[in-house]
Amino acid sequence: ESLAEKLGTGRSTIVKLERGERRLSQGWMERIAAALGCAVVDLLPAANFLPGSHRVVLAPLASWASAGVFTHFGDVPRDDGSEVVPVPYSKETVVAFKVSGDSMDLEAPEGSLIVVDYEDKDLVDGKLYLFDLDGETTFKQYRDQGGPPRLVPLSSNKSHQPLFPTGDQLTVIGRVVYIGRTV
């Protein structure tokens, strides 16, 4: 009741936010943090479940990344910051995307969230990345062991085949550092 009073809202609104029955937008998080006299990230649980990371950062939710059909993509994507995803990660250089398609469904089924560190662009065999391939985006596993460099789909749909781009066709947007989904 005290928090609701400080925020100028009703008790039922606070209860709905606590239970997840109402979307907790960045605006609500900022209002609650200000009322409590703390930072927004202090409202989020500690990230002790992720080894090596004891902090939660807020990743802006950007446009949909493709895991099947390519979708157009500009520079490092950011929306207006109105929707964010709390992520257990050590750096703030992240953007979140919702996955569309089935070319990576064994790792991230359609509707999953992938979080991309747009400063981590060094390709490492076996890691997952978001790429710009001739002006289109794709989410794939990078492989260079046992053959030429290639982008590999991790899919239950066998129609998806590895891509073999040339260096001038391919830009690394960033490494996928977190995958989240509702189970």
mmCIF file of C-alpha atoms in Angstrom:
data_model
loop_
_atom_site.group_PDB
_atom_site.id
_atom_site.type_symbol
_atom_site.label_atom_id
_atom_site.label_comp_id
_atom_site.label_asym_id
_atom_site.label_seq_id
_atom_site.Cartn_x
_atom_site.Cartn_y
_atom_site.Cartn_z
ATOM 1 C CA GLU A 1 0.000 0.000 0.000
ATOM 2 C CA SER A 2 2.848 2.343 0.868
ATOM 3 C CA LEU A 3 4.537 1.787 -2.505
ATOM 4 C CA ALA A 4 1.256 2.268 -4.351
ATOM 5 C CA GLU A 5 0.755 5.520 -2.478
ATOM 6 C CA LYS A 6 4.268 6.746 -3.388
ATOM 7 C CA LEU A 7 3.615 5.915 -7.041
ATOM 8 C CA GLY A 8 0.165 7.505 -7.102
ATOM 9 C CA THR A 9 -1.528 4.268 -8.106
ATOM 10 C CA GLY A 10 -3.752 1.650 -6.536
ATOM 11 C CA ARG A 11 -2.655 -1.378 -4.509
ATOM 12 C CA SER A 12 -4.139 -3.704 -7.138
ATOM 13 C CA THR A 13 -1.776 -2.288 -9.791
ATOM 14 C CA ILE A 14 1.244 -3.117 -7.621
ATOM 15 C CA VAL A 15 -0.106 -6.615 -6.941
ATOM 16 C CA LYS A 16 -0.571 -7.196 -10.689
ATOM 17 C CA LEU A 17 2.988 -6.020 -11.375
ATOM 18 C CA GLU A 18 4.349 -8.332 -8.661
ATOM 19 C CA ARG A 19 2.440 -11.342 -10.008
ATOM 20 C CA GLY A 20 3.363 -10.657 -13.628
ATOM 21 C CA GLU A 21 -0.272 -10.013 -14.552
ATOM 22 C CA ARG A 22 0.707 -6.582 -15.864
ATOM 23 C CA ARG A 23 3.736 -5.867 -18.067
ATOM 24 C CA LEU A 24 6.600 -4.355 -16.107
ATOM 25 C CA SER A 25 7.823 -1.763 -18.596
ATOM 26 C CA GLN A 26 11.009 0.217 -18.238
ATOM 27 C CA GLY A 27 8.865 3.201 -17.227
ATOM 28 C CA TRP A 28 7.328 1.252 -14.335
ATOM 29 C CA MET A 29 10.746 -0.023 -13.259
ATOM 30 C CA GLU A 30 12.118 3.527 -13.241
ATOM 31 C CA ARG A 31 9.143 4.825 -11.235
ATOM 32 C CA ILE A 32 9.424 2.013 -8.672
ATOM 33 C CA ALA A 33 13.203 2.432 -8.332
ATOM 34 C CA ALA A 34 12.803 6.178 -7.810
ATOM 35 C CA ALA A 35 10.118 5.602 -5.154
ATOM 36 C CA LEU A 36 12.377 3.126 -3.358
ATOM 37 C CA GLY A 37 15.507 5.236 -3.782
ATOM 38 C CA CYS A 38 17.490 2.620 -5.690
ATOM 39 C CA ALA A 39 18.728 1.801 -9.198
ATOM 40 C CA VAL A 40 16.507 -0.156 -11.617
ATOM 41 C CA VAL A 41 18.913 -3.111 -11.662
ATOM 42 C CA ASP A 42 18.676 -3.320 -7.857
ATOM 43 C CA LEU A 43 15.051 -4.406 -8.330
ATOM 44 C CA LEU A 44 16.127 -7.447 -10.331
ATOM 45 C CA PRO A 45 17.329 -10.713 -8.805
ATOM 46 C CA ALA A 46 21.047 -11.376 -8.591
ATOM 47 C CA ALA A 47 22.428 -13.365 -11.476
ATOM 48 C CA ASN A 48 24.118 -15.971 -9.315
ATOM 49 C CA PHE A 49 22.813 -18.739 -11.568
ATOM 50 C CA LEU A 50 25.169 -17.608 -14.354
ATOM 51 C CA PRO A 51 28.803 -18.423 -13.499
ATOM 52 C CA GLY A 52 31.102 -15.423 -13.688
ATOM 53 C CA SER A 53 28.296 -12.865 -13.782
ATOM 54 C CA HIS A 54 26.911 -11.251 -10.680
ATOM 55 C CA ARG A 55 24.936 -8.513 -12.296
ATOM 56 C CA VAL A 56 21.804 -7.983 -14.319
ATOM 57 C CA VAL A 57 21.722 -5.572 -17.242
ATOM 58 C CA LEU A 58 18.736 -4.303 -19.180
ATOM 59 C CA ALA A 59 18.892 -5.183 -22.878
ATOM 60 C CA PRO A 60 16.646 -3.143 -25.180
ATOM 61 C CA LEU A 61 14.273 -5.353 -27.162
ATOM 62 C CA ALA A 62 14.865 -4.648 -30.843
ATOM 63 C CA SER A 63 13.346 -5.944 -34.056
ATOM 64 C CA TRP A 64 12.897 -9.637 -34.751
ATOM 65 C CA ALA A 65 15.952 -11.634 -35.714
ATOM 66 C CA SER A 66 15.475 -14.364 -38.221
ATOM 67 C CA ALA A 67 16.072 -18.031 -37.585
ATOM 68 C CA GLY A 68 14.839 -19.129 -40.957
ATOM 69 C CA VAL A 69 13.840 -16.517 -43.491
ATOM 70 C CA PHE A 70 16.156 -13.511 -43.629
ATOM 71 C CA THR A 71 14.760 -10.177 -42.514
ATOM 72 C CA HIS A 72 16.171 -6.771 -43.338
ATOM 73 C CA PHE A 73 18.342 -5.213 -40.690
ATOM 74 C CA GLY A 74 20.158 -1.899 -40.357
ATOM 75 C CA ASP A 75 23.049 -1.005 -38.095
ATOM 76 C CA VAL A 76 23.200 -2.089 -34.465
ATOM 77 C CA PRO A 77 19.491 -2.252 -33.678
ATOM 78 C CA ARG A 78 17.907 -0.321 -30.855
ATOM 79 C CA ASP A 79 14.360 0.679 -30.292
ATOM 80 C CA ASP A 80 13.214 3.597 -28.178
ATOM 81 C CA GLY A 81 14.021 1.646 -25.008
ATOM 82 C CA SER A 82 10.384 1.262 -24.014
ATOM 83 C CA GLU A 83 10.721 -2.491 -23.638
ATOM 84 C CA VAL A 84 13.759 -4.065 -22.030
ATOM 85 C CA VAL A 85 14.800 -7.560 -21.032
ATOM 86 C CA PRO A 86 16.707 -8.168 -17.775
ATOM 87 C CA VAL A 87 19.729 -10.312 -18.631
ATOM 88 C CA PRO A 88 22.363 -11.879 -16.379
ATOM 89 C CA TYR A 89 25.473 -10.538 -18.122
ATOM 90 C CA SER A 90 28.571 -8.600 -17.170
ATOM 91 C CA LYS A 91 28.429 -5.857 -19.851
ATOM 92 C CA GLU A 92 25.774 -3.418 -21.049
ATOM 93 C CA THR A 93 26.632 -3.839 -24.746
ATOM 94 C CA VAL A 94 23.639 -6.072 -25.431
ATOM 95 C CA VAL A 95 20.446 -5.987 -27.465
ATOM 96 C CA ALA A 96 17.643 -8.565 -27.243
ATOM 97 C CA PHE A 97 15.701 -10.032 -30.170
ATOM 98 C CA LYS A 98 12.724 -12.367 -30.475
ATOM 99 C CA VAL A 99 13.432 -15.274 -32.792
ATOM 100 C CA SER A 100 11.222 -15.988 -35.780
ATOM 101 C CA GLY A 101 11.519 -19.155 -37.832
ATOM 102 C CA ASP A 102 12.851 -22.654 -37.283
ATOM 103 C CA SER A 103 16.420 -22.697 -38.626
ATOM 104 C CA MET A 104 17.781 -22.564 -35.061
ATOM 105 C CA ASP A 105 14.918 -24.292 -33.233
ATOM 106 C CA LEU A 106 17.196 -26.816 -31.502
ATOM 107 C CA GLU A 107 18.859 -23.908 -29.663
ATOM 108 C CA ALA A 108 16.194 -21.204 -29.731
ATOM 109 C CA PRO A 109 12.655 -22.156 -30.793
ATOM 110 C CA GLU A 110 10.439 -19.565 -32.430
ATOM 111 C CA GLY A 111 9.464 -16.881 -29.923
ATOM 112 C CA SER A 112 12.634 -17.312 -27.850
ATOM 113 C CA LEU A 113 14.727 -14.331 -26.902
ATOM 114 C CA ILE A 114 18.339 -14.122 -27.962
ATOM 115 C CA VAL A 115 20.608 -11.508 -26.454
ATOM 116 C CA VAL A 116 23.475 -10.304 -28.614
ATOM 117 C CA ASP A 117 26.663 -8.598 -27.390
ATOM 118 C CA TYR A 118 27.302 -6.240 -30.305
ATOM 119 C CA GLU A 119 30.907 -5.584 -29.191
ATOM 120 C CA ASP A 120 31.847 -9.289 -29.241
ATOM 121 C CA LYS A 121 32.500 -9.913 -32.938
ATOM 122 C CA ASP A 122 35.493 -12.258 -32.834
ATOM 123 C CA LEU A 123 34.397 -15.466 -34.516
ATOM 124 C CA VAL A 124 34.968 -18.631 -32.494
ATOM 125 C CA ASP A 125 34.179 -22.064 -33.895
ATOM 126 C CA GLY A 126 30.960 -23.469 -32.447
ATOM 127 C CA LYS A 127 29.617 -20.191 -30.991
ATOM 128 C CA LEU A 128 26.287 -18.619 -31.980
ATOM 129 C CA TYR A 129 26.136 -15.242 -33.703
ATOM 130 C CA LEU A 130 23.798 -12.785 -35.342
ATOM 131 C CA PHE A 131 25.109 -11.967 -38.818
ATOM 132 C CA ASP A 132 24.372 -9.475 -41.554
ATOM 133 C CA LEU A 133 24.659 -11.363 -44.821
ATOM 134 C CA ASP A 134 24.391 -9.009 -47.804
ATOM 135 C CA GLY A 135 22.010 -6.680 -45.943
ATOM 136 C CA GLU A 136 19.891 -9.401 -44.361
ATOM 137 C CA THR A 137 20.138 -10.828 -40.841
ATOM 138 C CA THR A 138 20.480 -14.405 -39.780
ATOM 139 C CA PHE A 139 21.105 -16.172 -36.481
ATOM 140 C CA LYS A 140 23.415 -19.186 -36.906
ATOM 141 C CA GLN A 141 26.270 -21.190 -35.438
ATOM 142 C CA TYR A 142 29.687 -20.292 -36.859
ATOM 143 C CA ARG A 143 31.895 -23.225 -37.867
ATOM 144 C CA ASP A 144 35.384 -23.223 -39.357
ATOM 145 C CA GLN A 145 36.750 -26.570 -38.124
ATOM 146 C CA GLY A 146 36.790 -29.456 -40.585
ATOM 147 C CA GLY A 147 36.013 -27.384 -43.659
ATOM 148 C CA PRO A 148 35.534 -23.878 -44.987
ATOM 149 C CA PRO A 149 33.955 -21.191 -42.771
ATOM 150 C CA ARG A 150 30.197 -21.630 -42.723
ATOM 151 C CA LEU A 151 27.020 -20.618 -40.928
ATOM 152 C CA VAL A 152 25.239 -23.686 -39.645
ATOM 153 C CA PRO A 153 21.533 -23.971 -38.831
ATOM 154 C CA LEU A 154 20.773 -26.002 -35.705
ATOM 155 C CA SER A 155 17.347 -27.154 -36.762
ATOM 156 C CA SER A 156 14.984 -30.083 -36.652
ATOM 157 C CA ASN A 157 13.949 -28.984 -40.157
ATOM 158 C CA LYS A 158 16.438 -30.697 -42.484
ATOM 159 C CA SER A 159 15.655 -28.325 -45.353
ATOM 160 C CA HIS A 160 17.910 -25.726 -43.696
ATOM 161 C CA GLN A 161 21.450 -26.088 -45.012
ATOM 162 C CA PRO A 162 24.763 -24.449 -44.060
ATOM 163 C CA LEU A 163 25.591 -21.134 -45.709
ATOM 164 C CA PHE A 164 29.063 -20.543 -47.160
ATOM 165 C CA PRO A 165 29.413 -16.752 -47.386
ATOM 166 C CA THR A 166 32.489 -14.977 -48.688
ATOM 167 C CA GLY A 167 34.204 -12.452 -46.435
ATOM 168 C CA ASP A 168 32.775 -9.386 -48.178
ATOM 169 C CA GLN A 169 29.203 -10.742 -47.879
ATOM 170 C CA LEU A 170 29.361 -11.300 -44.124
ATOM 171 C CA THR A 171 29.298 -8.864 -41.214
ATOM 172 C CA VAL A 172 29.198 -10.059 -37.617
ATOM 173 C CA ILE A 173 26.554 -8.122 -35.706
ATOM 174 C CA GLY A 174 27.498 -9.796 -32.418
ATOM 175 C CA ARG A 175 27.766 -12.989 -30.432
ATOM 176 C CA VAL A 176 24.670 -14.503 -28.843
ATOM 177 C CA VAL A 177 25.369 -14.486 -25.099
ATOM 178 C CA TYR A 178 22.000 -15.517 -23.701
ATOM 179 C CA ILE A 179 18.969 -17.449 -24.897
ATOM 180 C CA GLY A 180 15.712 -17.308 -22.960
ATOM 181 C CA ARG A 181 12.378 -18.934 -23.557
ATOM 182 C CA THR A 182 9.165 -19.754 -21.798
ATOM 183 C CA VAL A 183 8.781 -23.444 -21.003
#
